PDB file of N, CA and C in Angstrom:
ATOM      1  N   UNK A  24       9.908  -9.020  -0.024  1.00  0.00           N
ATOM      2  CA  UNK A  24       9.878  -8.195   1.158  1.00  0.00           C
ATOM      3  C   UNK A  24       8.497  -7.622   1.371  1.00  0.00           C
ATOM      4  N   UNK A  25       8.367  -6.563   2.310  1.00  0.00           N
ATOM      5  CA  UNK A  25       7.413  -5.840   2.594  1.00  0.00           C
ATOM      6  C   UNK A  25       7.434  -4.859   3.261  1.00  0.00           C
ATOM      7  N   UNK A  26       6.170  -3.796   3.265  1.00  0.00           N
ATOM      8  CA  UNK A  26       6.223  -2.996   4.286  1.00  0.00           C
ATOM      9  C   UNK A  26       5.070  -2.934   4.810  1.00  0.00           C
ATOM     10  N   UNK A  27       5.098  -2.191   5.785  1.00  0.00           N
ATOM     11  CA  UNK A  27       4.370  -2.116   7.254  1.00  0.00           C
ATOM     12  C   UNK A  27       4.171  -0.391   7.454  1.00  0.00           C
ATOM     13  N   UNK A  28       2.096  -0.450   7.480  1.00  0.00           N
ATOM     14  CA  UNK A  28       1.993   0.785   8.048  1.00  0.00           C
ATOM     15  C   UNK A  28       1.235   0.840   9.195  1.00  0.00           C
ATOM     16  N   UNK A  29       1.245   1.566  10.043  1.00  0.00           N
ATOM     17  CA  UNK A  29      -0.365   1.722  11.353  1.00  0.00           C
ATOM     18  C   UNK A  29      -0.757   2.852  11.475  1.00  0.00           C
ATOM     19  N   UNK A  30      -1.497   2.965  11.152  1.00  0.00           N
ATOM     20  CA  UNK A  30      -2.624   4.120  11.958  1.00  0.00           C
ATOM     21  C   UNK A  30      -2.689   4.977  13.032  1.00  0.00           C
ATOM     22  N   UNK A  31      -2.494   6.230  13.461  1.00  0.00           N
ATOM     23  CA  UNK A  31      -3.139   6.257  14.791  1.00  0.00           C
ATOM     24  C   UNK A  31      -4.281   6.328  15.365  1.00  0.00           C
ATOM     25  N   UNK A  32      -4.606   6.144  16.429  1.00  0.00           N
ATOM     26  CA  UNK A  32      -5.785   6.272  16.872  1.00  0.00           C
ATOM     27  C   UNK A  32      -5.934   6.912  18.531  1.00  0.00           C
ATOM     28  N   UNK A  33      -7.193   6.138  18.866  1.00  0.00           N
ATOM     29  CA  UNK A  33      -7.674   6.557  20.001  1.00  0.00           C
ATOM     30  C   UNK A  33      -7.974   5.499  21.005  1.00  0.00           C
ATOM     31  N   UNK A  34      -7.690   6.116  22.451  1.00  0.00           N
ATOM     32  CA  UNK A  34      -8.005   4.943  23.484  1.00  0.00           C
ATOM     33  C   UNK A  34      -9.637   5.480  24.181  1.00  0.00           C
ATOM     34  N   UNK A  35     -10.331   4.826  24.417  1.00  0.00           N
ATOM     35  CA  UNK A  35     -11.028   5.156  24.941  1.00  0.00           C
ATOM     36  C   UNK A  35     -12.085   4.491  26.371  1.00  0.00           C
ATOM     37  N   UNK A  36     -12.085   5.396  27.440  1.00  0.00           N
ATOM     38  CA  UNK A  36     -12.522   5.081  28.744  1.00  0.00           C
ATOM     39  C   UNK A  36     -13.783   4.026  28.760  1.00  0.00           C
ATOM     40  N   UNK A  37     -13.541   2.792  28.993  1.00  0.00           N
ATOM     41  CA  UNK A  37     -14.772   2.332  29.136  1.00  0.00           C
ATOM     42  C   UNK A  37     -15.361   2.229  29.802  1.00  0.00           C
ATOM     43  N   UNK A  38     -16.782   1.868  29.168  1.00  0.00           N
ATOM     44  CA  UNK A  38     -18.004   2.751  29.746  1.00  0.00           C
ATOM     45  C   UNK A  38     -18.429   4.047  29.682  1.00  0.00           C
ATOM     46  N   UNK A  39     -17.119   4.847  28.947  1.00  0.00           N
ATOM     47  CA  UNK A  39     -17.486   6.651  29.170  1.00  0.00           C
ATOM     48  C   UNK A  39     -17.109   7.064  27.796  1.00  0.00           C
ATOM     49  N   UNK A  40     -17.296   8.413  27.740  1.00  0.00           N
ATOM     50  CA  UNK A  40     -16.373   9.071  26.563  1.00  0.00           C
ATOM     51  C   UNK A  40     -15.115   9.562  26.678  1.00  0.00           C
ATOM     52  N   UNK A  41     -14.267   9.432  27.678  1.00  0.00           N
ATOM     53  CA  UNK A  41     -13.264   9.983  28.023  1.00  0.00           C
ATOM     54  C   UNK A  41     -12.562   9.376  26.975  1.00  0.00           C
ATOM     55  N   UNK A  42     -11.633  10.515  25.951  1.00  0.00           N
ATOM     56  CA  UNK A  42     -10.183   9.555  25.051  1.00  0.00           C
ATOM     57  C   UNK A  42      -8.893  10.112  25.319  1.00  0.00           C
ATOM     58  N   UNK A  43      -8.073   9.572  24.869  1.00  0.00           N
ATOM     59  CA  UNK A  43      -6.504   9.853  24.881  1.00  0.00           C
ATOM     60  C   UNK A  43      -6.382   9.398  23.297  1.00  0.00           C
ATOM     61  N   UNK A  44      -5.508  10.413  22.954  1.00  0.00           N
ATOM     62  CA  UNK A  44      -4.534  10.284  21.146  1.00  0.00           C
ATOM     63  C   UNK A  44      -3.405   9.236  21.837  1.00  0.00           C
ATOM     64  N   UNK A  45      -3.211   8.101  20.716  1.00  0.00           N
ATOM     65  CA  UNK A  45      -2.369   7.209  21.095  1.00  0.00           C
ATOM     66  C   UNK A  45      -1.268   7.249  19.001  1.00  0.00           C
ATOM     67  N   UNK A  46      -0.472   7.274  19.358  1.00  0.00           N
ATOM     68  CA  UNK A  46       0.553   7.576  18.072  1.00  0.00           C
ATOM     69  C   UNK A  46       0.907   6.512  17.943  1.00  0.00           C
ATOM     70  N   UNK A  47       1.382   5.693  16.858  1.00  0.00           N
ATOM     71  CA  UNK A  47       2.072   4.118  16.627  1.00  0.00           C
ATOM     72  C   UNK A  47       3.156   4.630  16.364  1.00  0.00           C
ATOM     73  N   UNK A  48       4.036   3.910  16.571  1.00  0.00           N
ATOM     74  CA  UNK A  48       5.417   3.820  16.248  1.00  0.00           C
ATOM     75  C   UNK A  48       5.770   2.531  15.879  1.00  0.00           C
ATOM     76  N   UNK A  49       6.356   2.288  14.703  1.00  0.00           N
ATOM     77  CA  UNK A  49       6.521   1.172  14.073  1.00  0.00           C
ATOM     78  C   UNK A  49       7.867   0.738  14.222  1.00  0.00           C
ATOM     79  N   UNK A  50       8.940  -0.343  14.715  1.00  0.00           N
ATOM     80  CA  UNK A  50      10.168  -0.795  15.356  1.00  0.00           C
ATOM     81  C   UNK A  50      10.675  -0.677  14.277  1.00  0.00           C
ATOM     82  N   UNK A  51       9.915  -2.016  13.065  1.00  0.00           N
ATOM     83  CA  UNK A  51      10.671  -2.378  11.799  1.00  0.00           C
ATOM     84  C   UNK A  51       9.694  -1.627  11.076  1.00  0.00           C
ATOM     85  N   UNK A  52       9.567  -1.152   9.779  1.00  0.00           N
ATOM     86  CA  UNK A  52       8.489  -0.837   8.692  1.00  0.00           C
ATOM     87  C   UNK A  52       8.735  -1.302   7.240  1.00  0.00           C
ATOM     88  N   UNK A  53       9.606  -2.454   7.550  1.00  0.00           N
ATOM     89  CA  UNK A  53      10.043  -3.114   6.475  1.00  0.00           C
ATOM     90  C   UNK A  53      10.869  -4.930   6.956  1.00  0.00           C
ATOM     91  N   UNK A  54      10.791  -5.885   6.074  1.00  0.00           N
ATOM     92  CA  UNK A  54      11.141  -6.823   6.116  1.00  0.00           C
ATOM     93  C   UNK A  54      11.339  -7.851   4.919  1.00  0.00           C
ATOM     94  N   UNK A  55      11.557  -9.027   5.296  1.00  0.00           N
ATOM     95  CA  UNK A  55      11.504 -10.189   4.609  1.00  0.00           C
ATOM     96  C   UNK A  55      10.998 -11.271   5.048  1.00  0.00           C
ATOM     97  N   UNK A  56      10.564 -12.333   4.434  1.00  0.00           N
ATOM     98  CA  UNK A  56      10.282 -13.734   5.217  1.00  0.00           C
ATOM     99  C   UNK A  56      11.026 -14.193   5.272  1.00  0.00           C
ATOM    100  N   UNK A  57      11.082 -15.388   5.959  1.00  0.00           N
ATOM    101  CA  UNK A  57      12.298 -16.144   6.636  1.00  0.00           C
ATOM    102  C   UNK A  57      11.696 -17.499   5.445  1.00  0.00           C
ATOM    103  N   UNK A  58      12.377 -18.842   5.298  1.00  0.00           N
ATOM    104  CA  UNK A  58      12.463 -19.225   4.778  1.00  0.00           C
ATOM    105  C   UNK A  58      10.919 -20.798   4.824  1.00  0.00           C
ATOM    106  N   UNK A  59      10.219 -20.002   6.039  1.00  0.00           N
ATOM    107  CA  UNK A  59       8.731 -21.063   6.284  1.00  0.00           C
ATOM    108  C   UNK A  59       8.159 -19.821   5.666  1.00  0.00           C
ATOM    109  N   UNK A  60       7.891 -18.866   4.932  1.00  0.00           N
ATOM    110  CA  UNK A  60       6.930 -17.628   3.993  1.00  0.00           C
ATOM    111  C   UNK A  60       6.578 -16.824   6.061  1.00  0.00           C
ATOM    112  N   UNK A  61       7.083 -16.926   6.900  1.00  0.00           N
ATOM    113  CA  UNK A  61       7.055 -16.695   8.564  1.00  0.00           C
ATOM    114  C   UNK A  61       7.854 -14.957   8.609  1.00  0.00           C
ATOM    115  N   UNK A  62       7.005 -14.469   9.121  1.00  0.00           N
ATOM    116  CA  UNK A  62       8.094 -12.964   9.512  1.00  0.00           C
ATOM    117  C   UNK A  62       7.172 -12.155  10.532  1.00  0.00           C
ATOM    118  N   UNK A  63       8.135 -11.505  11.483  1.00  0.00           N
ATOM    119  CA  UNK A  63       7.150 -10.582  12.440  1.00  0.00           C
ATOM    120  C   UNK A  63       7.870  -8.790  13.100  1.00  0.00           C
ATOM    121  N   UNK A  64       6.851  -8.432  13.201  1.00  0.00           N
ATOM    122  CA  UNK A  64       7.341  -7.447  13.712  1.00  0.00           C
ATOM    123  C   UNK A  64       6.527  -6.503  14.703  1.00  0.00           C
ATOM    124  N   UNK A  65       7.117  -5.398  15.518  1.00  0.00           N
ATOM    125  CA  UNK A  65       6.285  -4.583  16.434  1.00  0.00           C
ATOM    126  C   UNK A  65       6.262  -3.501  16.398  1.00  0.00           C
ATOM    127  N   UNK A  66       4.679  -3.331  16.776  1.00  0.00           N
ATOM    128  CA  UNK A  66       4.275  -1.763  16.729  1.00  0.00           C
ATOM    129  C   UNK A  66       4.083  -1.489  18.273  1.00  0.00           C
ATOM    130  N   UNK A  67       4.781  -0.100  18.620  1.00  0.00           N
ATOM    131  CA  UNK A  67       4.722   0.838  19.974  1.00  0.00           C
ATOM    132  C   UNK A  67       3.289   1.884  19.868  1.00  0.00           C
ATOM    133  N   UNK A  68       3.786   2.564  20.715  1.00  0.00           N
ATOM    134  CA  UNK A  68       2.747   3.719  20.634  1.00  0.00           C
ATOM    135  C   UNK A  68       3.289   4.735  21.774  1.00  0.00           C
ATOM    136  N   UNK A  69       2.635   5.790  21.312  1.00  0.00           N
ATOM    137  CA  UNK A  69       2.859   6.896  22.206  1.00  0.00           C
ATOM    138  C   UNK A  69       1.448   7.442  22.500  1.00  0.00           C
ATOM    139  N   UNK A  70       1.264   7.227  24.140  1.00  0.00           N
ATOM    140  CA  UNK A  70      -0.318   8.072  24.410  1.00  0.00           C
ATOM    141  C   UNK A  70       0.065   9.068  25.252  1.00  0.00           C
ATOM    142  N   UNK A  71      -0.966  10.055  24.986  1.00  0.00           N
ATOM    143  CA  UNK A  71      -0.878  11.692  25.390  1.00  0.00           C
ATOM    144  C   UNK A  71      -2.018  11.702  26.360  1.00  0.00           C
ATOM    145  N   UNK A  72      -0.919  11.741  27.453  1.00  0.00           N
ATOM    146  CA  UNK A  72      -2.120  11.831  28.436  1.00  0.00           C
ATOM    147  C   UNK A  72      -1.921  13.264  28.933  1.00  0.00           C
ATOM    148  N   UNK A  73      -3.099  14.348  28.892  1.00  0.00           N
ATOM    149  CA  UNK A  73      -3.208  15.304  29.908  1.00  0.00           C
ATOM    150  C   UNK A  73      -3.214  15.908  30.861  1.00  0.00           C
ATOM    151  N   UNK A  74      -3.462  14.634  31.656  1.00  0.00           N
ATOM    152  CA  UNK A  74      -3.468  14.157  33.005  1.00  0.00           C
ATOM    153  C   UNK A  74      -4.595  14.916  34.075  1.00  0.00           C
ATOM    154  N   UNK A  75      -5.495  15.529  33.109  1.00  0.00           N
ATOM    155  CA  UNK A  75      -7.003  15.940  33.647  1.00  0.00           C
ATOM    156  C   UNK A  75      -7.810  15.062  33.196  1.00  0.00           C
ATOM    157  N   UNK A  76      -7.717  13.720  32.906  1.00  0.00           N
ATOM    158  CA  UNK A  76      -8.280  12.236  32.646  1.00  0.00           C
ATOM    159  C   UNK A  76      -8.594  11.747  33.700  1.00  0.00           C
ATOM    160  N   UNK A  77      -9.868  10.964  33.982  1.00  0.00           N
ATOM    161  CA  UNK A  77     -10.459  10.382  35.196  1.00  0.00           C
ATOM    162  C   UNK A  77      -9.554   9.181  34.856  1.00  0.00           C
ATOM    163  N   UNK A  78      -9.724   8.209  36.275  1.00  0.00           N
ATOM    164  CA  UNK A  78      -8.919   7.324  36.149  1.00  0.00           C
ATOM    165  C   UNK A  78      -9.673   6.324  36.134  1.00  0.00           C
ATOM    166  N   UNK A  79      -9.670   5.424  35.339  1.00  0.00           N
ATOM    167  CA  UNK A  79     -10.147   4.082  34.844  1.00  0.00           C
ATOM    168  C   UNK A  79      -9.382   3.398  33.802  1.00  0.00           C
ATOM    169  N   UNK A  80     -10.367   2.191  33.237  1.00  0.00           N
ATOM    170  CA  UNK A  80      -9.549   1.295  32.202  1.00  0.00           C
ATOM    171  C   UNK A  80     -10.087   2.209  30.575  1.00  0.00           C
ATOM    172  N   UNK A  81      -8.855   2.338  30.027  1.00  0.00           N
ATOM    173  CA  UNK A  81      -8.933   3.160  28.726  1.00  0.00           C
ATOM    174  C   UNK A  81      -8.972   1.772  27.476  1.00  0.00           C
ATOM    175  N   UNK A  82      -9.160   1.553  26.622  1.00  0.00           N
ATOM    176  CA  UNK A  82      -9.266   0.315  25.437  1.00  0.00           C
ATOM    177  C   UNK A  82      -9.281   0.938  23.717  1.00  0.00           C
ATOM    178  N   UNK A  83      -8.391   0.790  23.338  1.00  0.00           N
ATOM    179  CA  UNK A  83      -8.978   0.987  22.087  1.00  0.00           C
ATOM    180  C   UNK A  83      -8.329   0.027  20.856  1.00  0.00           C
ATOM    181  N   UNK A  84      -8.274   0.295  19.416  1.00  0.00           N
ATOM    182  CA  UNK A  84      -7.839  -0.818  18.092  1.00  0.00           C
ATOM    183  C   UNK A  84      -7.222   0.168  17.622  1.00  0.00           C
ATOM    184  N   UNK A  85      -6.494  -0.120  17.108  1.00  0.00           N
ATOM    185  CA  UNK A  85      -5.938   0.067  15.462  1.00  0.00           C
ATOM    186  C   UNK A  85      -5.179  -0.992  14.422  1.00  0.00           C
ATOM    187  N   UNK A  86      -5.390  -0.361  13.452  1.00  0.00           N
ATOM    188  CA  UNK A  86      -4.702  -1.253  12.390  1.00  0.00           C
ATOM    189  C   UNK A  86      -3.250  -0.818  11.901  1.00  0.00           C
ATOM    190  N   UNK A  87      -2.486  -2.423  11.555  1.00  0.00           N
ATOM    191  CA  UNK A  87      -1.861  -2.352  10.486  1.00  0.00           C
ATOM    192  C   UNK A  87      -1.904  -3.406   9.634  1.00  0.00           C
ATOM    193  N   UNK A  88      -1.487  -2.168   8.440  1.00  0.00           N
ATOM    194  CA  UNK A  88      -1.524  -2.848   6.703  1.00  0.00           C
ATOM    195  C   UNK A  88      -0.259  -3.336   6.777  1.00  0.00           C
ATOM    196  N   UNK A  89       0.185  -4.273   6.204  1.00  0.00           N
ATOM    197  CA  UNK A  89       1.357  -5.131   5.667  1.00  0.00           C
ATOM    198  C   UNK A  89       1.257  -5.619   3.803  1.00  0.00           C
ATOM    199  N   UNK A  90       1.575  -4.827   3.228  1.00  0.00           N
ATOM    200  CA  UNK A  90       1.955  -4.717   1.919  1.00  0.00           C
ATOM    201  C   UNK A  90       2.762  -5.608   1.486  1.00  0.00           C
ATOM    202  N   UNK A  91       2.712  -6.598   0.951  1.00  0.00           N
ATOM    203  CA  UNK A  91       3.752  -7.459   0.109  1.00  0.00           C
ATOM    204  C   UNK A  91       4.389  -7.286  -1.104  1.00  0.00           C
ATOM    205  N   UNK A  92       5.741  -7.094  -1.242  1.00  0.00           N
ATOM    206  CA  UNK A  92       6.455  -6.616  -2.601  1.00  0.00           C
ATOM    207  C   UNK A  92       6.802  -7.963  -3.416  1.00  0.00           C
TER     208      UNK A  92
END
């Protein structure tokens, strides 16, 4: 099996400094492989918008670790 962690992070306005806090939310945070060593799963998020944010295209990364047991 395994588990599954992510990070939160940040989105940020490109071209500018404008950010938003974006929270992960993880569906599964645990699994197994299927029988090709094959397995998947999804991460959400929650962004906090203020809504005193200019409006443009926001971009940002984060990671997740996947731990194998």
């Amino acid at each position: 099996g395994f588990d599954i962690t992510a990070a939160n992070g940040v989105v940020t306005r490109v071209g500018f400094t404008e950010t938003m806090a974006v929270r992960t939310d993880l569906v599964s945070a645990t699994g197994t492989l299927d029988n090709t060593g094959a397995a998947s799963f999804n991460v959400g998020g929650r962004l906090t918008v203020a809504g005193t944010e200019p409006a443009g295209v926001y971009e940002g990364t984060y990671a997740a670790t996947v731990t194998y047991n």
